[in-house]
Coordinates of N, CA, C and O in Angstrom, one line a residue:
X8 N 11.3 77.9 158.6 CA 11.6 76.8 159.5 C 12.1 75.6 158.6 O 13.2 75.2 158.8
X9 N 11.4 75.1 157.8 CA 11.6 74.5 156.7 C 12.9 74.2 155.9 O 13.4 73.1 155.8
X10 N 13.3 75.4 155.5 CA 14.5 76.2 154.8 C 16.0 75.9 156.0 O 17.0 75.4 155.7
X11 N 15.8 76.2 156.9 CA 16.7 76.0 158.1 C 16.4 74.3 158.5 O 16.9 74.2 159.6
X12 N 16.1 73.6 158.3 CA 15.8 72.1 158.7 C 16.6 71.6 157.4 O 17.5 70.8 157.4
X13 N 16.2 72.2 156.4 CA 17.2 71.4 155.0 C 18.1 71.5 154.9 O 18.9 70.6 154.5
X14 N 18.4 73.2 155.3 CA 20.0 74.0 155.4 C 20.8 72.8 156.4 O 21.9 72.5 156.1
X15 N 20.3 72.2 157.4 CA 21.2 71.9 158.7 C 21.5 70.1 158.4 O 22.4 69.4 158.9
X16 N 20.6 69.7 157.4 CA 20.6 68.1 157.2 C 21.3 67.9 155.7 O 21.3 66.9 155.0
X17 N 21.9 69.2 155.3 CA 22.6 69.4 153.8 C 24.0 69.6 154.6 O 24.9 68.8 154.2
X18 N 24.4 70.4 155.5 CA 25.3 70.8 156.3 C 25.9 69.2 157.0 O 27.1 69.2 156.7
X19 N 25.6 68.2 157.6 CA 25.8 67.3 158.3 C 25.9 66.5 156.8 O 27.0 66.1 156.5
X20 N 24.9 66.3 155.9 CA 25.2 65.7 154.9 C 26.6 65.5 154.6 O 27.2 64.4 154.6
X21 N 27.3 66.9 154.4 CA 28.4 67.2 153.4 C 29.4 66.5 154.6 O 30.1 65.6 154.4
X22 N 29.3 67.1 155.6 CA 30.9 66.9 156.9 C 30.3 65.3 156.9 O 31.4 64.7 157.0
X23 N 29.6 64.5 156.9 CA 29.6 63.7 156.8 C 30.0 62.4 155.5 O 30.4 61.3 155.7
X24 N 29.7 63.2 154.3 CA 30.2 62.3 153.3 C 32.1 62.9 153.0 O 32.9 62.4 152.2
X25 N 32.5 64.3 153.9 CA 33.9 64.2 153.7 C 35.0 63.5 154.4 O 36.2 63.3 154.2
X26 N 34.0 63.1 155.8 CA 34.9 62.2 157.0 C 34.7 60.9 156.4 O 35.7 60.1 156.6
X27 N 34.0 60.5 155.8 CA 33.9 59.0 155.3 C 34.9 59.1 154.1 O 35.3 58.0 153.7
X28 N 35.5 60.3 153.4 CA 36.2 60.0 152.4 C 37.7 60.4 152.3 O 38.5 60.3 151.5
X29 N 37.5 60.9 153.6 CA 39.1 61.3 154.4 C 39.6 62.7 153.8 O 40.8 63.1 153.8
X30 N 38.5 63.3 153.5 CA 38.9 65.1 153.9 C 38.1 65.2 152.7 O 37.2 64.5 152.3
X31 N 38.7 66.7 152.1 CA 38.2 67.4 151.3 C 38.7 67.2 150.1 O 39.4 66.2 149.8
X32 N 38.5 68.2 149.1 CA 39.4 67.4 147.7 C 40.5 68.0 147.2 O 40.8 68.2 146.0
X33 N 41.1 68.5 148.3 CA 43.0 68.4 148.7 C 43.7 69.6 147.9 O 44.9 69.8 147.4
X34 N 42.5 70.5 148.0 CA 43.1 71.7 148.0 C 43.4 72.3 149.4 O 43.2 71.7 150.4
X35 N 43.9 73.3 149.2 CA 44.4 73.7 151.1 C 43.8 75.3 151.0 O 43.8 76.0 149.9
X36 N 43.5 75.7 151.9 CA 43.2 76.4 151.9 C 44.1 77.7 153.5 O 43.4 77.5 154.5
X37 N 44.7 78.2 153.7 CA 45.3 79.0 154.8 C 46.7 78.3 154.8 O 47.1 77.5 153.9
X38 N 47.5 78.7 155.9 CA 48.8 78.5 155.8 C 48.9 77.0 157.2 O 48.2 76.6 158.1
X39 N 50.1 76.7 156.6 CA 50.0 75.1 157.6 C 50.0 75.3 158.9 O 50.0 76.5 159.0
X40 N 49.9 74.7 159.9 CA 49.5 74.6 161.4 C 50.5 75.2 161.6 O 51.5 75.4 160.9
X41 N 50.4 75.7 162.7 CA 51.5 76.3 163.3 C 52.7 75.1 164.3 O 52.2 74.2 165.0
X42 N 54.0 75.2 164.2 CA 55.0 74.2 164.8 C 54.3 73.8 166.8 O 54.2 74.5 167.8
X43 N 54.1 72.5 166.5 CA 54.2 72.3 168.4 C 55.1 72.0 168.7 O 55.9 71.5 167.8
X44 N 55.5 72.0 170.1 CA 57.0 71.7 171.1 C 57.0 70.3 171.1 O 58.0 69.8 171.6
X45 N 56.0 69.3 170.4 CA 56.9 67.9 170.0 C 56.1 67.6 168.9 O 55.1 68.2 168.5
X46 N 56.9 66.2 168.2 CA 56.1 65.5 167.1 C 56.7 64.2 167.0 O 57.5 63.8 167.9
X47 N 56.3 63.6 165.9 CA 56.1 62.1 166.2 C 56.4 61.5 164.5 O 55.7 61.9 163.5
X48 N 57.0 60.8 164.5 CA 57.5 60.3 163.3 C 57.7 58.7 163.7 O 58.2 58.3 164.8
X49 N 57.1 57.9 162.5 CA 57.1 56.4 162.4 C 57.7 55.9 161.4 O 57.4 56.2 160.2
X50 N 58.8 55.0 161.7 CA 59.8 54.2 160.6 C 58.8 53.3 160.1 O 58.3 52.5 160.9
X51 N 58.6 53.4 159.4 CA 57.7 52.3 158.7 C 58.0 51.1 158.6 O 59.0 50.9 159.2
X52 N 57.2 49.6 157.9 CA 58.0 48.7 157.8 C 57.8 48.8 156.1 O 58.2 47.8 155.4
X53 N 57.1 50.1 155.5 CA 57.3 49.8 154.3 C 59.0 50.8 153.9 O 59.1 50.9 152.7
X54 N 59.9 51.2 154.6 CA 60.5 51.6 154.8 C 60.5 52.9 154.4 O 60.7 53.1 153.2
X55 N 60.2 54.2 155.2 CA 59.6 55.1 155.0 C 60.1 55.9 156.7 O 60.6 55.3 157.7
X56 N 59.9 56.8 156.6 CA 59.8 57.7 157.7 C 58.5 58.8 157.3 O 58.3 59.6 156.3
X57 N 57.8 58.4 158.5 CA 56.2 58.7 157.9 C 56.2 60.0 159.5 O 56.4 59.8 160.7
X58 N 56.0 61.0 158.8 CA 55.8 62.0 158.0 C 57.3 61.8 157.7 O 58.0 61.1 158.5
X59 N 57.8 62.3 156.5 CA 59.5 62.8 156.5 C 59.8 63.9 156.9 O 61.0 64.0 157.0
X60 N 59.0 65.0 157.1 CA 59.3 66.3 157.4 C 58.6 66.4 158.5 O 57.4 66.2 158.5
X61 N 59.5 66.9 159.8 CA 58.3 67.3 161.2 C 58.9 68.6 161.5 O 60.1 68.8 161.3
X62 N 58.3 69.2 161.8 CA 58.3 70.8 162.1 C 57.9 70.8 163.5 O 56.8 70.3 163.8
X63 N 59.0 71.3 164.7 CA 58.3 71.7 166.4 C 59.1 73.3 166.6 O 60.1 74.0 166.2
X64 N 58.2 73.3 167.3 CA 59.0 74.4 167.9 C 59.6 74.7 169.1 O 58.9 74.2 170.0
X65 N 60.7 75.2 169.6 CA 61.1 75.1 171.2 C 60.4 75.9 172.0 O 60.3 77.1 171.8
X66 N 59.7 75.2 172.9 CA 58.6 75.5 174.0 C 59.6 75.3 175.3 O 60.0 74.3 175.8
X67 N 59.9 76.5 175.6 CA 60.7 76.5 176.9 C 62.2 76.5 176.5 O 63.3 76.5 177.1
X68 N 62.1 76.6 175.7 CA 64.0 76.3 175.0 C 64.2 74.7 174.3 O 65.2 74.5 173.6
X69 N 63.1 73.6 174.4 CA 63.8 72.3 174.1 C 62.5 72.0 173.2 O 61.4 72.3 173.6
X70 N 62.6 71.5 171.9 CA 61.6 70.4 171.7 C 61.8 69.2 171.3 O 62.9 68.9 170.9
X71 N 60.9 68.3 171.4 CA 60.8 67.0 171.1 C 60.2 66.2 170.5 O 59.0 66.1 170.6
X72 N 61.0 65.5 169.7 CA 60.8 64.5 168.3 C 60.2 63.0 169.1 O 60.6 63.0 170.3
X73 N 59.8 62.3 168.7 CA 59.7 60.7 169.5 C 59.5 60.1 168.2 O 58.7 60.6 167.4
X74 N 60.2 58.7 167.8 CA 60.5 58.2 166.6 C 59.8 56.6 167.1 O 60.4 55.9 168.0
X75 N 58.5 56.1 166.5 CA 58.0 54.9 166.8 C 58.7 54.1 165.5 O 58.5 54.4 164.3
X76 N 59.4 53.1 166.0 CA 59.7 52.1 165.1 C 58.8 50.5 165.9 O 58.6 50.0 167.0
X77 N 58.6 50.2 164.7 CA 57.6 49.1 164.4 C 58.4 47.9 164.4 O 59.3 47.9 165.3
X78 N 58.3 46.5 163.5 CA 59.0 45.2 163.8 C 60.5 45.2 163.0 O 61.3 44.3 163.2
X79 N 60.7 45.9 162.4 CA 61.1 46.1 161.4 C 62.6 47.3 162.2 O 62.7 48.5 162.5
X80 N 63.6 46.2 162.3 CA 64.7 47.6 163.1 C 65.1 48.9 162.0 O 65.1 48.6 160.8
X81 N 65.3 50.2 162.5 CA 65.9 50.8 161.9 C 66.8 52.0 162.6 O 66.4 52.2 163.7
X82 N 67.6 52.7 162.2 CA 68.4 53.9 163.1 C 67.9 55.1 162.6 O 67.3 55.2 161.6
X83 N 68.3 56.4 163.6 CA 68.3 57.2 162.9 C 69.5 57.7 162.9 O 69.9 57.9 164.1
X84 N 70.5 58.3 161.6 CA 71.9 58.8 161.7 C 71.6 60.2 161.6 O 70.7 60.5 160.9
X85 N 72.4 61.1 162.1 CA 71.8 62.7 161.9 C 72.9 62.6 160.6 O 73.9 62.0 160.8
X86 N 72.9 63.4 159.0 CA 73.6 64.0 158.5 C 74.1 65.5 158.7 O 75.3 65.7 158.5
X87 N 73.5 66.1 159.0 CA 73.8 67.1 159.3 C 72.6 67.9 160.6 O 71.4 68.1 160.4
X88 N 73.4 68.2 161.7 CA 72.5 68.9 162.9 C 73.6 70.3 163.4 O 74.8 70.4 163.4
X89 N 72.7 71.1 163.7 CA 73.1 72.5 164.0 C 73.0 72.3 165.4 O 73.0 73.4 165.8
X90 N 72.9 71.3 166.6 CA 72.9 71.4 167.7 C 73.6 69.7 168.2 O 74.1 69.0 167.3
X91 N 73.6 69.3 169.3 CA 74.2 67.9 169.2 C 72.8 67.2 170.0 O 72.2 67.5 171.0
X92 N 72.6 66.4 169.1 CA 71.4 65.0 169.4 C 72.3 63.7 168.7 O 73.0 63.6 167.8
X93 N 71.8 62.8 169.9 CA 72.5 61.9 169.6 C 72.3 60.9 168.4 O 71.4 61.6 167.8
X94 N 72.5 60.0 167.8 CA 71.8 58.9 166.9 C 71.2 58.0 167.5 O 71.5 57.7 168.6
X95 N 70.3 57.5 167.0 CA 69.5 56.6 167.5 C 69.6 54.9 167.0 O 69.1 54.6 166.0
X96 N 70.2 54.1 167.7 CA 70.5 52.9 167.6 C 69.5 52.2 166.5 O 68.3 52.5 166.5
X97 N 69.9 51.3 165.8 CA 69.1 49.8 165.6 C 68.2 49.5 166.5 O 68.6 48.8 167.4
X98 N 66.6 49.9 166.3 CA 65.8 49.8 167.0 C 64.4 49.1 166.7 O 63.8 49.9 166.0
X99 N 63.8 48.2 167.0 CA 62.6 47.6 166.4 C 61.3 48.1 167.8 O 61.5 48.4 169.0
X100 N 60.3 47.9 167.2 CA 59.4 47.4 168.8 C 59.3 48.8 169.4 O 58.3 49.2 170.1
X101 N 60.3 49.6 169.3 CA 60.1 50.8 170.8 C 59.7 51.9 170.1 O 59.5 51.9 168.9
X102 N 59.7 53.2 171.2 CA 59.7 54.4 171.0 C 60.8 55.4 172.0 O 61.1 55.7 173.1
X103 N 61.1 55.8 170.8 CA 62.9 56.7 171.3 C 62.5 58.2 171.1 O 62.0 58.9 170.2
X104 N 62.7 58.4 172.1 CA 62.2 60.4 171.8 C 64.0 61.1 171.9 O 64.9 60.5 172.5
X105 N 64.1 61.9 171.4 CA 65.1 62.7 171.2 C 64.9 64.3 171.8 O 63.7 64.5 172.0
X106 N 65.6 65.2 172.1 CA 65.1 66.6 172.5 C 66.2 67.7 171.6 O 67.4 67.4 171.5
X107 N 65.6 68.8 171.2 CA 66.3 69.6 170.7 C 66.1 70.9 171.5 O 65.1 71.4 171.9
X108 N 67.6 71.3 171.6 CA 67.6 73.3 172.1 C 68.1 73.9 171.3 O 68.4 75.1 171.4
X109 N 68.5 73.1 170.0 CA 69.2 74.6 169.2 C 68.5 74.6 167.7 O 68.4 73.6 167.0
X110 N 68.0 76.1 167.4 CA 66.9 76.1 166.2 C 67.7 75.6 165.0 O 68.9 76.0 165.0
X111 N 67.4 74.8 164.0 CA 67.7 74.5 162.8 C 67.4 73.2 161.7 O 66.5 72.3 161.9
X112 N 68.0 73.2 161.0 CA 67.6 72.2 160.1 C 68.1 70.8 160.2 O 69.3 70.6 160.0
X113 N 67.3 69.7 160.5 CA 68.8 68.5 161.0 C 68.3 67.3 160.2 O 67.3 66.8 160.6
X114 N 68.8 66.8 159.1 CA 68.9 66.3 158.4 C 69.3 64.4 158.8 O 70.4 64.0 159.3
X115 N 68.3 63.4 158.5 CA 68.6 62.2 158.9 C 68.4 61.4 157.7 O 68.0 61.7 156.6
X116 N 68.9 60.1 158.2 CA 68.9 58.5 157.6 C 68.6 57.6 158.4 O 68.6 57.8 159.6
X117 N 68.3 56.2 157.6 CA 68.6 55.6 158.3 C 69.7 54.5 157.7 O 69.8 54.5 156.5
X118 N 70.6 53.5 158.6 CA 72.0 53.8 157.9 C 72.1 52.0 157.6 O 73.1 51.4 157.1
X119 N 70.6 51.4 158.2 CA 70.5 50.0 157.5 C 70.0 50.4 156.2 O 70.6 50.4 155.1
X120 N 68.6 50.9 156.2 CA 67.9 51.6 154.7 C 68.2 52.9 154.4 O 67.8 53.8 155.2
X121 N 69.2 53.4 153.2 CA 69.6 54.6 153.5 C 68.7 55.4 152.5 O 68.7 56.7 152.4
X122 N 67.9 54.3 151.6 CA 66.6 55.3 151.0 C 66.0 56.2 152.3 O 66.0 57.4 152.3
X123 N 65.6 55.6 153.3 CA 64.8 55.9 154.5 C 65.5 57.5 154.9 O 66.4 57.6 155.8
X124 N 65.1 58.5 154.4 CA 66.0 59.8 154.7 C 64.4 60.6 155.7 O 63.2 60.4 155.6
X125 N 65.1 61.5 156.5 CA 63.9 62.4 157.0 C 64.9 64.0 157.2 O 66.1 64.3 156.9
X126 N 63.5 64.8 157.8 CA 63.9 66.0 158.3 C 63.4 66.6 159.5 O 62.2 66.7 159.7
X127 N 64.4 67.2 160.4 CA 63.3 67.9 161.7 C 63.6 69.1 161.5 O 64.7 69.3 161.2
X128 N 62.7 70.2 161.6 CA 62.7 71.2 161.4 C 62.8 71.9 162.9 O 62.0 71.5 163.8
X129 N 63.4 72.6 163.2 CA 63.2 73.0 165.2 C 63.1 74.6 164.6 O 64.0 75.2 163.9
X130 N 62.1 75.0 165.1 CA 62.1 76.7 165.3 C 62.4 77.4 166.6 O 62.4 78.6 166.7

């Protein structure tokens, strides 16, 4: 009994001192999540597209990206897209979702900061 009381307050110990330190120590262990039918990407105002890389997959034939830009305007320009989505204006403050139906790699900027590059992956 003893043994199992220590086992369970060593156990809570550990998931508790790795949530306080924001995971584990950043090895990976299995293969990445598998793609969902949308994702969510944030222009930064340190000028960034946070994640740069989003991976969805089409659920039903379409998926969807939604791009939260903050105070700070920015666009998104497609460089290269294997299907037609539109560009996304000079935008501050909102959230613009986009939809994709055709699988491939589509390549963006943005075309005030053109450091600001991203990627959507559509499976």
């Amino acid at each position: 009994m003893l043994r199992s009381v220590v086992r369970t307050i060593a156990a809570g110990s550990l998931a508790a001192s790795m949530f306080a330190c924001g995971g584990s120590s950043g090895s990976t262990t299995g293969p990445p999540p598998p793609p969902t039918a949308t994702g969510s990407v944030t222009a930064t105002s340190g000028l960034a597209f946070d994640p740069s890389t989003v991976t969805v997959a089409r659920s039903g034939g379409t998926a969807t990206v939604t791009w939260h830009f903050q105070s700070v305007a920015h666009t998104v320009t497609w460089d290269s897209q294997p299907g037609s989505v539109a560009d996304i204006d000079a935008t501050s403050s909102a959230s613009v979702a986009r939809d994709f139906t055709v699988a491939g790699t589509y390549h963006y900027h943005c075309s005030i900061h053109p450091q600001m590059v991203g990627v959507v992956n559509v499976q």
